[in-house]
mmCIF file of N, CA and C in Angstrom:
data_model
loop_
_atom_site.group_PDB
_atom_site.id
_atom_site.type_symbol
_atom_site.label_atom_id
_atom_site.label_comp_id
_atom_site.label_asym_id
_atom_site.label_seq_id
_atom_site.Cartn_x
_atom_site.Cartn_y
_atom_site.Cartn_z
ATOM 1 N N TYR A 127 0.823 -1.179 0.000
ATOM 2 C CA TYR A 127 0.000 0.000 0.000
ATOM 3 C C TYR A 127 0.875 1.253 0.000
ATOM 4 N N ILE A 128 1.855 1.269 0.878
ATOM 5 C CA ILE A 128 2.721 2.444 0.994
ATOM 6 C C ILE A 128 3.430 2.721 -0.329
ATOM 7 N N ASP A 129 3.981 1.686 -0.947
ATOM 8 C CA ASP A 129 4.675 1.878 -2.229
ATOM 9 C C ASP A 129 3.723 2.359 -3.318
ATOM 10 N N THR A 130 2.504 1.846 -3.322
ATOM 11 C CA THR A 130 1.508 2.263 -4.316
ATOM 12 C C THR A 130 1.187 3.752 -4.153
ATOM 13 N N VAL A 131 1.024 4.186 -2.918
ATOM 14 C CA VAL A 131 0.722 5.595 -2.649
ATOM 15 C C VAL A 131 1.915 6.483 -3.021
ATOM 16 N N LYS A 132 3.116 6.056 -2.649
ATOM 17 C CA LYS A 132 4.319 6.844 -2.973
ATOM 18 C C LYS A 132 4.448 7.045 -4.477
ATOM 19 N N THR A 133 4.235 5.974 -5.223
ATOM 20 C CA THR A 133 4.337 6.058 -6.679
ATOM 21 C C THR A 133 3.282 7.018 -7.233
ATOM 22 N N ALA A 134 2.066 6.905 -6.736
ATOM 23 C CA ALA A 134 0.985 7.767 -7.222
ATOM 24 C C ALA A 134 1.234 9.226 -6.893
ATOM 25 N N LEU A 135 1.820 9.496 -5.740
ATOM 26 C CA LEU A 135 2.075 10.882 -5.343
ATOM 27 C C LEU A 135 3.326 11.469 -5.996
ATOM 28 N N GLY A 136 4.059 10.636 -6.720
ATOM 29 C CA GLY A 136 5.310 11.078 -7.334
ATOM 30 C C GLY A 136 5.174 12.283 -8.241
ATOM 31 N N ASP A 137 4.070 12.383 -8.962
ATOM 32 C CA ASP A 137 3.875 13.515 -9.874
ATOM 33 C C ASP A 137 2.881 14.529 -9.314
ATOM 34 N N ASN A 138 2.525 14.363 -8.052
ATOM 35 C CA ASN A 138 1.590 15.272 -7.362
ATOM 36 C C ASN A 138 0.193 15.286 -7.959
ATOM 37 N N LYS A 139 -0.130 14.263 -8.756
ATOM 38 C CA LYS A 139 -1.477 14.123 -9.309
ATOM 39 C C LYS A 139 -1.882 12.664 -9.155
ATOM 40 N N ILE A 140 -3.143 12.445 -8.802
ATOM 41 C CA ILE A 140 -3.647 11.086 -8.662
ATOM 42 C C ILE A 140 -4.653 10.839 -9.784
ATOM 43 N N SER A 141 -4.318 9.899 -10.667
ATOM 44 C CA SER A 141 -5.241 9.555 -11.757
ATOM 45 C C SER A 141 -6.307 8.604 -11.225
ATOM 46 N N LYS A 142 -7.328 8.416 -12.011
ATOM 47 C CA LYS A 142 -8.393 7.484 -11.638
ATOM 48 C C LYS A 142 -7.840 6.070 -11.479
ATOM 49 N N THR A 143 -6.958 5.680 -12.385
ATOM 50 C CA THR A 143 -6.343 4.354 -12.329
ATOM 51 C C THR A 143 -5.502 4.202 -11.068
ATOM 52 N N GLU A 144 -4.726 5.245 -10.736
ATOM 53 C CA GLU A 144 -3.911 5.199 -9.522
ATOM 54 C C GLU A 144 -4.795 5.106 -8.278
ATOM 55 N N LEU A 145 -5.881 5.860 -8.270
ATOM 56 C CA LEU A 145 -6.787 5.829 -7.126
ATOM 57 C C LEU A 145 -7.420 4.443 -6.966
ATOM 58 N N GLN A 146 -7.752 3.822 -8.085
ATOM 59 C CA GLN A 146 -8.289 2.461 -8.020
ATOM 60 C C GLN A 146 -7.253 1.489 -7.456
ATOM 61 N N SER A 147 -6.008 1.625 -7.885
ATOM 62 C CA SER A 147 -4.939 0.765 -7.380
ATOM 63 C C SER A 147 -4.719 0.990 -5.887
ATOM 64 N N ILE A 148 -4.770 2.250 -5.468
ATOM 65 C CA ILE A 148 -4.616 2.585 -4.056
ATOM 66 C C ILE A 148 -5.755 1.983 -3.247
ATOM 67 N N SER A 149 -6.964 2.085 -3.764
ATOM 68 C CA SER A 149 -8.125 1.540 -3.055
ATOM 69 C C SER A 149 -8.021 0.033 -2.873
ATOM 70 N N VAL A 150 -7.612 -0.668 -3.923
ATOM 71 C CA VAL A 150 -7.470 -2.128 -3.848
ATOM 72 C C VAL A 150 -6.342 -2.503 -2.881
ATOM 73 N N ALA A 151 -5.201 -1.819 -3.013
ATOM 74 C CA ALA A 151 -4.072 -2.108 -2.119
ATOM 75 C C ALA A 151 -4.449 -1.810 -0.671
ATOM 76 N N GLY A 152 -5.186 -0.725 -0.463
ATOM 77 C CA GLY A 152 -5.628 -0.376 0.888
ATOM 78 C C GLY A 152 -6.572 -1.407 1.465
ATOM 79 N N ALA A 153 -7.518 -1.848 0.657
ATOM 80 C CA ALA A 153 -8.467 -2.863 1.128
ATOM 81 C C ALA A 153 -7.739 -4.157 1.489
ATOM 82 N N ASN A 154 -6.766 -4.543 0.671
ATOM 83 C CA ASN A 154 -5.994 -5.751 0.959
ATOM 84 C C ASN A 154 -5.150 -5.590 2.226
ATOM 85 N N ALA A 155 -4.524 -4.431 2.383
ATOM 86 C CA ALA A 155 -3.703 -4.183 3.568
ATOM 87 C C ALA A 155 -4.558 -4.186 4.831
ATOM 88 N N VAL A 156 -5.707 -3.534 4.774
ATOM 89 C CA VAL A 156 -6.606 -3.492 5.935
ATOM 90 C C VAL A 156 -7.107 -4.892 6.272
ATOM 91 N N ALA A 157 -7.455 -5.673 5.260
ATOM 92 C CA ALA A 157 -7.925 -7.041 5.506
ATOM 93 C C ALA A 157 -6.836 -7.870 6.190
ATOM 94 N N GLY A 158 -5.604 -7.734 5.721
ATOM 95 C CA GLY A 158 -4.496 -8.460 6.325
ATOM 96 C C GLY A 158 -4.236 -8.011 7.757
ATOM 97 N N LEU A 159 -4.271 -6.712 7.973
ATOM 98 C CA LEU A 159 -4.061 -6.194 9.327
ATOM 99 C C LEU A 159 -5.173 -6.631 10.271
ATOM 100 N N ASN A 160 -6.393 -6.611 9.763
ATOM 101 C CA ASN A 160 -7.515 -7.036 10.605
ATOM 102 C C ASN A 160 -7.407 -8.516 10.966
ATOM 103 N N GLN A 161 -6.909 -9.313 10.031
ATOM 104 C CA GLN A 161 -6.814 -10.747 10.279
ATOM 105 C C GLN A 161 -5.583 -11.116 11.110
ATOM 106 N N PHE A 162 -4.448 -10.454 10.847
ATOM 107 C CA PHE A 162 -3.196 -10.882 11.464
ATOM 108 C C PHE A 162 -2.529 -9.838 12.356
ATOM 109 N N GLY A 163 -3.015 -8.601 12.332
ATOM 110 C CA GLY A 163 -2.321 -7.521 13.038
ATOM 111 C C GLY A 163 -2.652 -7.378 14.496
ATOM 112 N N GLY A 164 -3.719 -8.018 14.944
ATOM 113 C CA GLY A 164 -4.106 -7.898 16.345
ATOM 114 C C GLY A 164 -4.379 -6.449 16.714
ATOM 115 N N ALA A 165 -4.211 -6.148 17.975
ATOM 116 C CA ALA A 165 -4.479 -4.791 18.465
ATOM 117 C C ALA A 165 -3.519 -3.774 17.856
ATOM 118 N N GLN A 166 -2.294 -4.202 17.551
ATOM 119 C CA GLN A 166 -1.317 -3.284 16.956
ATOM 120 C C GLN A 166 -1.695 -2.901 15.529
ATOM 121 N N GLY A 167 -2.425 -3.743 14.845
ATOM 122 C CA GLY A 167 -2.785 -3.472 13.463
ATOM 123 C C GLY A 167 -3.943 -2.513 13.302
ATOM 124 N N GLN A 168 -4.780 -2.382 14.322
ATOM 125 C CA GLN A 168 -5.975 -1.537 14.199
ATOM 126 C C GLN A 168 -5.668 -0.073 13.876
ATOM 127 N N PRO A 169 -4.703 0.563 14.572
ATOM 128 C CA PRO A 169 -4.395 1.955 14.214
ATOM 129 C C PRO A 169 -3.890 2.099 12.773
ATOM 130 N N LEU A 170 -3.143 1.102 12.312
ATOM 131 C CA LEU A 170 -2.668 1.157 10.927
ATOM 132 C C LEU A 170 -3.828 1.040 9.947
ATOM 133 N N SER A 171 -4.780 0.170 10.241
ATOM 134 C CA SER A 171 -5.965 0.032 9.392
ATOM 135 C C SER A 171 -6.700 1.362 9.297
ATOM 136 N N THR A 172 -6.856 2.016 10.425
ATOM 137 C CA THR A 172 -7.532 3.316 10.456
ATOM 138 C C THR A 172 -6.751 4.341 9.640
ATOM 139 N N SER A 173 -5.429 4.339 9.771
ATOM 140 C CA SER A 173 -4.592 5.281 9.017
ATOM 141 C C SER A 173 -4.700 5.052 7.512
ATOM 142 N N ILE A 174 -4.714 3.788 7.112
ATOM 143 C CA ILE A 174 -4.824 3.461 5.686
ATOM 144 C C ILE A 174 -6.166 3.950 5.137
ATOM 145 N N ASN A 175 -7.238 3.672 5.865
ATOM 146 C CA ASN A 175 -8.562 4.129 5.411
ATOM 147 C C ASN A 175 -8.630 5.651 5.346
ATOM 148 N N THR A 176 -8.058 6.323 6.333
ATOM 149 C CA THR A 176 -8.061 7.791 6.348
ATOM 150 C C THR A 176 -7.285 8.343 5.161
ATOM 151 N N MET A 177 -6.108 7.789 4.905
ATOM 152 C CA MET A 177 -5.287 8.286 3.807
ATOM 153 C C MET A 177 -5.948 8.035 2.463
ATOM 154 N N THR A 178 -6.579 6.888 2.293
ATOM 155 C CA THR A 178 -7.270 6.598 1.037
ATOM 156 C C THR A 178 -8.390 7.613 0.805
ATOM 157 N N LYS A 179 -9.120 7.948 1.853
ATOM 158 C CA LYS A 179 -10.180 8.966 1.735
ATOM 159 C C LYS A 179 -9.597 10.327 1.400
ATOM 160 N N GLN A 180 -8.461 10.678 2.015
ATOM 161 C CA GLN A 180 -7.819 11.958 1.710
ATOM 162 C C GLN A 180 -7.433 12.031 0.234
ATOM 163 N N LEU A 181 -6.869 10.956 -0.277
ATOM 164 C CA LEU A 181 -6.470 10.930 -1.687
ATOM 165 C C LEU A 181 -7.688 11.024 -2.597
ATOM 166 N N ALA A 182 -8.759 10.345 -2.244
ATOM 167 C CA ALA A 182 -9.982 10.384 -3.050
ATOM 168 C C ALA A 182 -10.583 11.790 -3.073
ATOM 169 N N ARG A 183 -10.399 12.545 -1.993
ATOM 170 C CA ARG A 183 -10.914 13.921 -1.928
ATOM 171 C C ARG A 183 -9.941 14.934 -2.520
ATOM 172 N N GLY A 184 -8.787 14.473 -3.002
ATOM 173 C CA GLY A 184 -7.810 15.373 -3.598
ATOM 174 C C GLY A 184 -6.973 16.121 -2.572
ATOM 175 N N GLU A 185 -6.892 15.595 -1.367
ATOM 176 C CA GLU A 185 -6.136 16.243 -0.290
ATOM 177 C C GLU A 185 -4.711 15.690 -0.226
ATOM 178 N N SER A 186 -3.957 15.892 -1.305
ATOM 179 C CA SER A 186 -2.616 15.325 -1.397
ATOM 180 C C SER A 186 -1.679 15.792 -0.283
ATOM 181 N N PRO A 187 -1.674 17.084 0.094
ATOM 182 C CA PRO A 187 -0.773 17.495 1.184
ATOM 183 C C PRO A 187 -1.070 16.758 2.494
ATOM 184 N N LYS A 188 -2.341 16.594 2.819
ATOM 185 C CA LYS A 188 -2.708 15.837 4.028
ATOM 186 C C LYS A 188 -2.284 14.385 3.886
ATOM 187 N N ALA A 189 -2.492 13.818 2.701
ATOM 188 C CA ALA A 189 -2.141 12.412 2.470
ATOM 189 C C ALA A 189 -0.632 12.203 2.594
ATOM 190 N N LYS A 190 0.165 13.162 2.113
ATOM 191 C CA LYS A 190 1.622 13.044 2.236
ATOM 192 C C LYS A 190 2.032 13.037 3.699
ATOM 193 N N SER A 191 1.399 13.873 4.479
ATOM 194 C CA SER A 191 1.678 13.897 5.915
ATOM 195 C C SER A 191 1.268 12.576 6.560
ATOM 196 N N SER A 192 0.095 12.077 6.182
ATOM 197 C CA SER A 192 -0.390 10.801 6.702
ATOM 198 C C SER A 192 0.535 9.659 6.300
ATOM 199 N N LEU A 193 1.087 9.748 5.092
ATOM 200 C CA LEU A 193 1.982 8.703 4.603
ATOM 201 C C LEU A 193 3.223 8.609 5.485
ATOM 202 N N GLY A 194 3.790 9.739 5.842
ATOM 203 C CA GLY A 194 4.962 9.734 6.714
ATOM 204 C C GLY A 194 4.658 9.097 8.057
ATOM 205 N N ALA A 195 3.513 9.445 8.622
ATOM 206 C CA ALA A 195 3.111 8.875 9.912
ATOM 207 C C ALA A 195 2.855 7.377 9.785
ATOM 208 N N LEU A 196 2.243 6.966 8.673
ATOM 209 C CA LEU A 196 1.965 5.543 8.459
ATOM 210 C C LEU A 196 3.263 4.755 8.333
ATOM 211 N N GLU A 197 4.230 5.300 7.623
ATOM 212 C CA GLU A 197 5.517 4.611 7.481
ATOM 213 C C GLU A 197 6.176 4.409 8.842
ATOM 214 N N GLN A 198 6.136 5.425 9.672
ATOM 215 C CA GLN A 198 6.711 5.311 11.013
ATOM 216 C C GLN A 198 5.990 4.234 11.818
ATOM 217 N N SER A 199 4.676 4.246 11.780
ATOM 218 C CA SER A 199 3.885 3.278 12.530
ATOM 219 C C SER A 199 4.110 1.855 12.029
ATOM 220 N N ALA A 200 4.221 1.704 10.727
ATOM 221 C CA ALA A 200 4.400 0.371 10.146
ATOM 222 C C ALA A 200 5.722 -0.249 10.588
ATOM 223 N N ARG A 201 6.732 0.576 10.804
ATOM 224 C CA ARG A 201 8.037 0.055 11.243
ATOM 225 C C ARG A 201 7.965 -0.558 12.636
ATOM 226 N N SER A 202 6.977 -0.131 13.413
ATOM 227 C CA SER A 202 6.883 -0.623 14.784
ATOM 228 C C SER A 202 6.206 -1.995 14.877
ATOM 229 N N LEU A 203 5.577 -2.437 13.796
ATOM 230 C CA LEU A 203 4.930 -3.755 13.807
ATOM 231 C C LEU A 203 5.984 -4.858 13.720
ATOM 232 N N PRO A 204 5.788 -5.918 14.484
ATOM 233 C CA PRO A 204 6.714 -7.049 14.338
ATOM 234 C C PRO A 204 6.496 -7.692 12.967
ATOM 235 N N SER A 205 7.536 -8.239 12.419
ATOM 236 C CA SER A 205 7.379 -8.886 11.115
ATOM 237 C C SER A 205 6.711 -10.244 11.317
ATOM 238 N N VAL A 206 5.981 -10.629 10.314
ATOM 239 C CA VAL A 206 5.262 -11.902 10.339
ATOM 240 C C VAL A 206 6.103 -12.917 9.570
ATOM 241 N N PRO A 207 6.398 -14.060 10.180
ATOM 242 C CA PRO A 207 7.173 -15.064 9.454
ATOM 243 C C PRO A 207 6.461 -15.489 8.171
ATOM 244 N N GLN A 208 7.207 -15.648 7.136
ATOM 245 C CA GLN A 208 6.665 -16.061 5.850
ATOM 246 C C GLN A 208 6.888 -17.552 5.656
ATOM 247 N N PRO A 209 5.938 -18.248 5.047
ATOM 248 C CA PRO A 209 6.155 -19.673 4.761
ATOM 249 C C PRO A 209 7.263 -19.830 3.734
ATOM 250 N N PRO A 210 7.953 -20.939 3.752
ATOM 251 C CA PRO A 210 9.014 -21.142 2.745
ATOM 252 C C PRO A 210 8.430 -21.161 1.346
ATOM 253 N N ARG A 211 9.161 -20.599 0.423
ATOM 254 C CA ARG A 211 8.715 -20.592 -0.982
ATOM 255 C C ARG A 211 9.190 -21.852 -1.654
ATOM 256 N N LYS A 212 8.330 -22.360 -2.521
ATOM 257 C CA LYS A 212 8.664 -23.600 -3.237
ATOM 258 C C LYS A 212 9.325 -23.310 -4.549
#
């Protein structure tokens, strides 16, 4: 989600396609956090939903600020072990 938002904000304009990608990435991130993030994941879910709404309303400066805060918060989450790849 964070990388998708960073890429979209790169030119300071959010296209319809970029907004759709952000919405899908946000929904997937929130679903994962809700399922696996426990109590620590809830604030991140809220931040993702807030930032997606800001971007949809064209509030890029607010979204950029939210992005920085989200990146900081995401670093505090413990990493989830990944299954071995085949």
